[in-house]
PDB file of C-alpha atoms in Angstrom:
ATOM      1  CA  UNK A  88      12.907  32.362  19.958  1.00 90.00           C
ATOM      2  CA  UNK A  89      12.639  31.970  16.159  1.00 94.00           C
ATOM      3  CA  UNK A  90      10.026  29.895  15.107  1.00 96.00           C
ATOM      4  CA  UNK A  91       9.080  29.081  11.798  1.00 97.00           C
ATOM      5  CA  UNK A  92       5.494  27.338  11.160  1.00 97.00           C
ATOM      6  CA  UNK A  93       4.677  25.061   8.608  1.00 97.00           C
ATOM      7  CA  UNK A  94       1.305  24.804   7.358  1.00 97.00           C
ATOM      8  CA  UNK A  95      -1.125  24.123   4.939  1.00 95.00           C
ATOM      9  CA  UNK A  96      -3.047  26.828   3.131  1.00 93.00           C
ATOM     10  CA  UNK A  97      -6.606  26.287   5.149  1.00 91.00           C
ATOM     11  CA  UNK A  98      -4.670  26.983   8.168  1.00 94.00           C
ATOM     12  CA  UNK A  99      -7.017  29.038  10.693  1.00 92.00           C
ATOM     13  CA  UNK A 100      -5.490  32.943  10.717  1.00 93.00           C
ATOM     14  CA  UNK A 101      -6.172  32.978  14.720  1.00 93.00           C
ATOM     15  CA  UNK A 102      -3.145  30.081  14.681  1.00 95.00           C
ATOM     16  CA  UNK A 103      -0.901  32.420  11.944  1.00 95.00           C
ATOM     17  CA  UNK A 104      -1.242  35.292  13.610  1.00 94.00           C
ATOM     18  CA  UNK A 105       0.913  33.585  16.791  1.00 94.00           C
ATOM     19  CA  UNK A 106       3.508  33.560  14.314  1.00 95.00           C
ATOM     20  CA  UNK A 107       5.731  36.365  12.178  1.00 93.00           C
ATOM     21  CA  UNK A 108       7.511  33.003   9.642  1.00 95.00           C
ATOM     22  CA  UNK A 109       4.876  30.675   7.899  1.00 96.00           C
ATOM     23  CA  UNK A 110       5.246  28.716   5.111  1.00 95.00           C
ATOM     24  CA  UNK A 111       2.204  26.913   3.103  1.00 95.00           C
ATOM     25  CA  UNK A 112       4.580  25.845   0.326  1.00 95.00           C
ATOM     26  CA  UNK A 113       7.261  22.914   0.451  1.00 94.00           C
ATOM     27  CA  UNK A 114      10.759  24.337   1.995  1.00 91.00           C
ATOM     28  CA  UNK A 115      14.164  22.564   1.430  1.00 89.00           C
ATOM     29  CA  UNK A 116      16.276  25.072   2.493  1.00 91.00           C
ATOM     30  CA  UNK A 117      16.483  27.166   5.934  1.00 92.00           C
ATOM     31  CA  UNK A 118      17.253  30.412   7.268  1.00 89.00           C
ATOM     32  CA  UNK A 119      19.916  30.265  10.076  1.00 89.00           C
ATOM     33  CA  UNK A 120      18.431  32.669  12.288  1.00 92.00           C
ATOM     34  CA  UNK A 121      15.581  29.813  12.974  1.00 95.00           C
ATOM     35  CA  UNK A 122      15.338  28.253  16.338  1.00 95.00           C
ATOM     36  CA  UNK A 123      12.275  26.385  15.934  1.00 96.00           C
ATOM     37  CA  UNK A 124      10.112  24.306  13.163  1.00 97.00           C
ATOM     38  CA  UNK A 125       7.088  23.623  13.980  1.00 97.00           C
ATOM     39  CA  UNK A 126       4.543  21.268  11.729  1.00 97.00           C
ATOM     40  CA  UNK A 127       1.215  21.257  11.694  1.00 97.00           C
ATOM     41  CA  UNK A 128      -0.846  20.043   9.455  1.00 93.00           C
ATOM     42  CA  UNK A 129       1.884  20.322   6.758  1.00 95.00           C
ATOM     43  CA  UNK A 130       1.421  18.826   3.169  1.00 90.00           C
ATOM     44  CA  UNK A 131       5.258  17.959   3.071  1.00 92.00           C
ATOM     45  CA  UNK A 132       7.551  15.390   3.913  1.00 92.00           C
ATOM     46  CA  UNK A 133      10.148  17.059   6.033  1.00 94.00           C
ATOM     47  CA  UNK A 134      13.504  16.608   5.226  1.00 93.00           C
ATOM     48  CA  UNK A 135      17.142  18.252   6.181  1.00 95.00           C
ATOM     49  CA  UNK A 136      18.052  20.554   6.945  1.00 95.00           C
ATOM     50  CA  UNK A 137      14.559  21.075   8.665  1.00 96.00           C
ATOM     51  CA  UNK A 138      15.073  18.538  10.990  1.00 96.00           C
ATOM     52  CA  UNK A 139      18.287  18.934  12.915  1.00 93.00           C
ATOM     53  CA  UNK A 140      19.382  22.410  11.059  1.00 94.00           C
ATOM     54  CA  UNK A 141      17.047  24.685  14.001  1.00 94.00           C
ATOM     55  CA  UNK A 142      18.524  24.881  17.594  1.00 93.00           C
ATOM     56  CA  UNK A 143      15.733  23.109  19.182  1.00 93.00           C
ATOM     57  CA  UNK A 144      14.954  21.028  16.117  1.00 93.00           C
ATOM     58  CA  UNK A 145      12.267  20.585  14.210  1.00 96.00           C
ATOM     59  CA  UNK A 146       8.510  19.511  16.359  1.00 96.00           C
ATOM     60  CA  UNK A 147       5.638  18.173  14.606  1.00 97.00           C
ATOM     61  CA  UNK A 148       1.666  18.210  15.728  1.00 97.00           C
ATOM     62  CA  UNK A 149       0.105  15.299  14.964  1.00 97.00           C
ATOM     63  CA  UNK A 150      -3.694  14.451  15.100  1.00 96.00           C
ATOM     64  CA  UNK A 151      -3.517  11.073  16.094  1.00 97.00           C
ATOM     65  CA  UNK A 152      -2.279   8.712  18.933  1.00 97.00           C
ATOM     66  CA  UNK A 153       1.395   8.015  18.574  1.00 96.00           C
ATOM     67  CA  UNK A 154       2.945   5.254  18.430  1.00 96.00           C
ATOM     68  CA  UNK A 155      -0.191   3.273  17.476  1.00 96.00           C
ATOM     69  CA  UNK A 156      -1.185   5.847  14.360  1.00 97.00           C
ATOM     70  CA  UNK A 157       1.170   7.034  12.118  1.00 96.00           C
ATOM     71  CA  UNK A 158       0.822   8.011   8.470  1.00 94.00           C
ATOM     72  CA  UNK A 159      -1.891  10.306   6.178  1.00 88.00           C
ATOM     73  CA  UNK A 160      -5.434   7.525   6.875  1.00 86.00           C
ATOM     74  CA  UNK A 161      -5.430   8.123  10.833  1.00 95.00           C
ATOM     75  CA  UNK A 162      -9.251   8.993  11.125  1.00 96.00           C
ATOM     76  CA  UNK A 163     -10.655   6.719   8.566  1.00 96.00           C
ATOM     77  CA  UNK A 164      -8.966   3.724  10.448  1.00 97.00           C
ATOM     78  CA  UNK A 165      -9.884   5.286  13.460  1.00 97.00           C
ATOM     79  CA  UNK A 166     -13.171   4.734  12.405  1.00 97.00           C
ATOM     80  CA  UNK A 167     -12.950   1.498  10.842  1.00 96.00           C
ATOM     81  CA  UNK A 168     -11.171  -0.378  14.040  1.00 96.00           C
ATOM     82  CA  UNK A 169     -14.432   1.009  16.079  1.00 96.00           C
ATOM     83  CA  UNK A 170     -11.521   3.226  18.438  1.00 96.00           C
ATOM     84  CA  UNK A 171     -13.451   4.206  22.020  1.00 96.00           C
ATOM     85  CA  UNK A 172     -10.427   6.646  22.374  1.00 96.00           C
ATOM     86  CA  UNK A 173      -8.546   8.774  20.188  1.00 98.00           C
ATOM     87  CA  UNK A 174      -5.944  11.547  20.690  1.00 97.00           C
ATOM     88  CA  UNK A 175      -3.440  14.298  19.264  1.00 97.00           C
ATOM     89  CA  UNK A 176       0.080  14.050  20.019  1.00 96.00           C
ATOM     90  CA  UNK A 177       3.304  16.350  19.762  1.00 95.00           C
ATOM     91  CA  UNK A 178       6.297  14.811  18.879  1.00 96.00           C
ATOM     92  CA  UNK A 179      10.106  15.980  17.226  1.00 95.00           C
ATOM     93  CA  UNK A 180      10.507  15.088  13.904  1.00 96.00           C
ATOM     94  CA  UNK A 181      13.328  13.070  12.579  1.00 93.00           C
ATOM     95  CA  UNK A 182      13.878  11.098   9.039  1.00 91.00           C
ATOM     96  CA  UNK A 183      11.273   8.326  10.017  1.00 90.00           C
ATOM     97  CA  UNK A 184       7.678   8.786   9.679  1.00 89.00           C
ATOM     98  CA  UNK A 185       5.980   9.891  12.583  1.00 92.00           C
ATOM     99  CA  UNK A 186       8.323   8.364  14.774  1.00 94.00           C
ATOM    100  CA  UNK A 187      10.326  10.984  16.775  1.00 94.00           C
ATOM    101  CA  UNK A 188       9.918  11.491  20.538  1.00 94.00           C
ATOM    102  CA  UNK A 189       7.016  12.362  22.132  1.00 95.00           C
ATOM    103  CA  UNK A 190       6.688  15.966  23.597  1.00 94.00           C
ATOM    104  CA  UNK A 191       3.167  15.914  24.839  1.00 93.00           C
ATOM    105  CA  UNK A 192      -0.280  13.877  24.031  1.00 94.00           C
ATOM    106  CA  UNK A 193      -3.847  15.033  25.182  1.00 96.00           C
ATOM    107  CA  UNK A 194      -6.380  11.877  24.763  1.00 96.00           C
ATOM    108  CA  UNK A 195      -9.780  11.961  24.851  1.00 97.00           C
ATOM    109  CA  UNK A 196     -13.197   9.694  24.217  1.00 96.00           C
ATOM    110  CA  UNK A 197     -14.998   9.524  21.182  1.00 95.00           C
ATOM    111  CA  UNK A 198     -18.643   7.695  20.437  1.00 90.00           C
ATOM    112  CA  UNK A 199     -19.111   5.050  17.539  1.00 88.00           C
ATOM    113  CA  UNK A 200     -20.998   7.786  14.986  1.00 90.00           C
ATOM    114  CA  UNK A 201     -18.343   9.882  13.887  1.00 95.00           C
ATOM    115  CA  UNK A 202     -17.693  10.570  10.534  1.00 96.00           C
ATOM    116  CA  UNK A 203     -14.458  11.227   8.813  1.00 96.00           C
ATOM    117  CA  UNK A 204     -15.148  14.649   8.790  1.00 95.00           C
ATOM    118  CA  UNK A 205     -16.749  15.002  12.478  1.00 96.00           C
ATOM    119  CA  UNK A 206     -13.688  12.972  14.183  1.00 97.00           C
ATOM    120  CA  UNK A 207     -11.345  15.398  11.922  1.00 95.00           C
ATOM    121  CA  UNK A 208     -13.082  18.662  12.993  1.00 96.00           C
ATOM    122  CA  UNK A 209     -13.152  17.043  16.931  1.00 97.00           C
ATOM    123  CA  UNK A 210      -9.080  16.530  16.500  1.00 97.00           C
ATOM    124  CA  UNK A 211      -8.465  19.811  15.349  1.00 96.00           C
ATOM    125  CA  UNK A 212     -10.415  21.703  18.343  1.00 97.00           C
ATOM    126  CA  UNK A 213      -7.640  19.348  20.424  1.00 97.00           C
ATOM    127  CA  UNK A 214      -5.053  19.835  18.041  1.00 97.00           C
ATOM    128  CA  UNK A 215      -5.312  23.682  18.777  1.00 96.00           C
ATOM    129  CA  UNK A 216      -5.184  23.226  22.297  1.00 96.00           C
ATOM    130  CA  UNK A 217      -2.109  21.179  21.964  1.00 95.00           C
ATOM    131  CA  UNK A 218      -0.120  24.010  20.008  1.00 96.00           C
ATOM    132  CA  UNK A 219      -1.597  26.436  22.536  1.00 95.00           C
ATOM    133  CA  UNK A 220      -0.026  24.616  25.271  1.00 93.00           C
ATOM    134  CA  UNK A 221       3.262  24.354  23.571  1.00 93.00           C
ATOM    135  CA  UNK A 222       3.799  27.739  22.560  1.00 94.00           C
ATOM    136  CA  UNK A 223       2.612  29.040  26.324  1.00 93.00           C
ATOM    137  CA  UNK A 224       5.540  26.614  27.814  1.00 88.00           C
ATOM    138  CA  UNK A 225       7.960  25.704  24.914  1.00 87.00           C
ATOM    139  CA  UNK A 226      11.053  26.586  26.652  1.00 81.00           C
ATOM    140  CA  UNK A 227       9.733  24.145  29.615  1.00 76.00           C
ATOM    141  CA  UNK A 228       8.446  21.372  27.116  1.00 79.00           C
ATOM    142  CA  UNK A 229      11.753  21.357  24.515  1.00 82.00           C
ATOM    143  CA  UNK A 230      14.655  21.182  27.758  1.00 74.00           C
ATOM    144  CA  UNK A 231      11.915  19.323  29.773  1.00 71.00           C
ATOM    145  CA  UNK A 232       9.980  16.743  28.245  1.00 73.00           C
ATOM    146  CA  UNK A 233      11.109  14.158  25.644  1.00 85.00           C
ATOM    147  CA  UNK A 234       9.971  10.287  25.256  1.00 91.00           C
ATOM    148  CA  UNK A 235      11.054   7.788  22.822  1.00 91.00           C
ATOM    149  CA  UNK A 236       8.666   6.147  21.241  1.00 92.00           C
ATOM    150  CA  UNK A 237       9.060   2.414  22.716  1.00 86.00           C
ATOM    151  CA  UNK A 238       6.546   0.631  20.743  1.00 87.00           C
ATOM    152  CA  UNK A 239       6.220   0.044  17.171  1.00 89.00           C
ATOM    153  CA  UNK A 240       2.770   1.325  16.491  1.00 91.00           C
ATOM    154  CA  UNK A 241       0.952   1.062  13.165  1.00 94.00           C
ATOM    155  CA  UNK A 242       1.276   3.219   9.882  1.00 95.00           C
ATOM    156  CA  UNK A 243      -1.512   3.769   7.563  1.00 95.00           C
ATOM    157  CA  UNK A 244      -1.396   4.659   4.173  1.00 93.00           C
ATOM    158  CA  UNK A 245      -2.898   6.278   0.902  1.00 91.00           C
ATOM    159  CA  UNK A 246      -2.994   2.759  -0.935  1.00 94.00           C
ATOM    160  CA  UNK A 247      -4.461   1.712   2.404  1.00 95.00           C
ATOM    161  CA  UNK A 248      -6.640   3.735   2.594  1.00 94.00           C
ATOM    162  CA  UNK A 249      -7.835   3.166  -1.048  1.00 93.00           C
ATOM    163  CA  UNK A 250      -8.517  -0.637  -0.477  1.00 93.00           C
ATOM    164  CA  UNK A 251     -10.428   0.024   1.898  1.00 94.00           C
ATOM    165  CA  UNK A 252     -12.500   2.650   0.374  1.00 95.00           C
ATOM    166  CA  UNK A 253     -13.661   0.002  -2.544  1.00 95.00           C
ATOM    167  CA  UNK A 254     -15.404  -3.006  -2.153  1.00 92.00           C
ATOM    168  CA  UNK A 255     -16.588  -5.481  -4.651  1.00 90.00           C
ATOM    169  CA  UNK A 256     -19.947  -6.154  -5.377  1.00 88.00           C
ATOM    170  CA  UNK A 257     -19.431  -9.925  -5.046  1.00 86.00           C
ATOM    171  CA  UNK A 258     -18.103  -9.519  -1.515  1.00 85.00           C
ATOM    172  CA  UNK A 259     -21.284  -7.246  -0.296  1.00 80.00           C
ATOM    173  CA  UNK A 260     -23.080  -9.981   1.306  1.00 75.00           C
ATOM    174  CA  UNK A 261     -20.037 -10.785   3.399  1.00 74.00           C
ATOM    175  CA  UNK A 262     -21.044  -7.842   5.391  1.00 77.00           C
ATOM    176  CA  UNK A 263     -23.914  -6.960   7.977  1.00 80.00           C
ATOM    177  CA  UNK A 264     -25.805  -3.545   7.998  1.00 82.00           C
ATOM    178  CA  UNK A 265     -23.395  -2.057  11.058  1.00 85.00           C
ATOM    179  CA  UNK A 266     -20.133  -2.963   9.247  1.00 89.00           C
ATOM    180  CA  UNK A 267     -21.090  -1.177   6.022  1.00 89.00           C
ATOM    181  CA  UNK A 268     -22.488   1.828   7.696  1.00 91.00           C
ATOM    182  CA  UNK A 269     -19.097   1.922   9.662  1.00 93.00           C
ATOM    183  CA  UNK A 270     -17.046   1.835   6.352  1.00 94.00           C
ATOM    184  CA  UNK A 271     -19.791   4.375   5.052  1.00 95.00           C
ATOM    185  CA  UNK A 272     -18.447   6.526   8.382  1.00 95.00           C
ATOM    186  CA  UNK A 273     -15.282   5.916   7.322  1.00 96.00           C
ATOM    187  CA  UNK A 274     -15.180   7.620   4.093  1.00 96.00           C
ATOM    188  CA  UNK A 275     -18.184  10.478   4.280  1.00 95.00           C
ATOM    189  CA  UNK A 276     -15.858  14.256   4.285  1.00 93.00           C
ATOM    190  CA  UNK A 277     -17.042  15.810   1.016  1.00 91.00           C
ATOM    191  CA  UNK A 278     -16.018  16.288  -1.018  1.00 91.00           C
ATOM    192  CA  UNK A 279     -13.282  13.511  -1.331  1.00 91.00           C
ATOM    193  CA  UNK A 280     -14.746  10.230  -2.251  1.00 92.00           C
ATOM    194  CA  UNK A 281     -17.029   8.344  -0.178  1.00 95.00           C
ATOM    195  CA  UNK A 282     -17.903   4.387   0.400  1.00 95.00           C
ATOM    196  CA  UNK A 283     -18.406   2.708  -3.037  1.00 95.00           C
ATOM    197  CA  UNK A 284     -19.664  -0.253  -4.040  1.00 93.00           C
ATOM    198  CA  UNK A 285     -17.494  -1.806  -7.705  1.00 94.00           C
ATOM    199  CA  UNK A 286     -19.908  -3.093 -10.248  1.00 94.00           C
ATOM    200  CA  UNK A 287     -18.375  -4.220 -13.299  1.00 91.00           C
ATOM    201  CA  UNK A 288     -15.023  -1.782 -12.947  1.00 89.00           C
ATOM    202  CA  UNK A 289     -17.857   1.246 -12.603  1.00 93.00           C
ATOM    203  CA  UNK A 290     -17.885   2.674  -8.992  1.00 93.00           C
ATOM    204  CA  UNK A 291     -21.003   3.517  -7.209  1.00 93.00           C
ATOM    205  CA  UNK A 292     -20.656   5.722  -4.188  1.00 93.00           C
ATOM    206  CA  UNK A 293     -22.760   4.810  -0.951  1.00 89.00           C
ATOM    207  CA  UNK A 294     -24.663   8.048   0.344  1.00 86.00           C
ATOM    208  CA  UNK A 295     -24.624   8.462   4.154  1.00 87.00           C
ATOM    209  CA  UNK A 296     -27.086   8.895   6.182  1.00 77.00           C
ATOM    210  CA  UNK A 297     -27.095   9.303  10.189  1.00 70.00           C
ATOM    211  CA  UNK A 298     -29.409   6.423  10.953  1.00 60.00           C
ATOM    212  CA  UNK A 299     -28.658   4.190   7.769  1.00 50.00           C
ATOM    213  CA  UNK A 300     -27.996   4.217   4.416  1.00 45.00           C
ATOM    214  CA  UNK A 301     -28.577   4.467   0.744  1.00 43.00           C
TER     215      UNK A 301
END
């Protein structure tokens, strides 16, 4: 089988080295001896002929629960909505957002002090072991297994994400200590912008700290 990975340019070698096709830059045509795309953690949207152009279609690994998280902001909302349980899910791609059928979804606990950047690292470890599975039983998973998605679900966004990131400094004392050291969760993976409080249109970036913050 012909599979062709799409990936981003931090990809892990140990996961490009299953492969002889990877791409790290954004593809809008395809080759015809392809059987297989496979996304993961792809900075692209996908679009035809990528999606129905391989044999076996295109399959997508997503590190989130589907239906209920679709979109870019899955950890920080993750995060923010205080989730006991998270999970990574493999699912076909088709011209909707993160809303082709399932393949296979591993779920798994999480505690209330993650980070952005410790929930993302925890994903990926499952994320891994997702592809892993796939690739040792693809034949068996693409004839085999295949679930519509029968519930809307949620999608988060950039501009979501943004508004959430900001808050005024007149609204501060709408919120106790635990709900701004959540948001401060929320936001901390330098070096992308943390928690910040808005002070006359100047933004002032909340530092965080394990047991509080500053």
């Amino acid at each position: 089988m012909n599979i062709l990975l799409l990936t981003n340019k931090n990809c892990d070698k140990k996961i490009l080295n299953k492969f002889e096709n990877f791409s790290t830059e954004k593809i809008t045509e395809l080759d015809s001896n392809i059987d297989l795309v496979i996304s993961y953690c792809y900075n692209f949207r996908i679009k035809e002929p990528l999606i129905s152009g391989p044999k076996y279609g295109c399959i997508n690994f997503h590190p989130a629960p589907l239906p209920e998280y679709k979109g870019l902001a899955v950890y920080n909302f993750a995060i923010l909505n205080e989730e006991p349980k998270w999970g990574v899910t493999c699912h076909y791609v088709n011209e909707k957002f993160d809303e082709g059928d399932i393949i296979s979804q591993t779920n798994f606990d999480i505690d209330f002090g993650h980070t952005v950047d410790s929930l993302r690292t925890l994903s990926h470890i499952y994320l891994r072991k997702e592809l892993n599975k796939f690739l040792n039983n693809k034949k068996y998973f693409l004839n085999k297994l295949r679930k519509p998605q029968e519930k809307k679900g949620n999608y988060y966004s950039k501009e979501m994400l943004e508004k959430e990131r900001v808050m005024n400094i007149m609204d501060i004392s709408k919120e106790n200590k635990h709900s701004l050291h959540k948001k401060i969760r929320a936001f901390y993976c330098p070096p992308h912008k943390g928690f910040s409080i808005k002070i006359c249109d100047e933004e002032y970036e909340l530092k965080y700290n394990e047991n509080n913050y500053e």
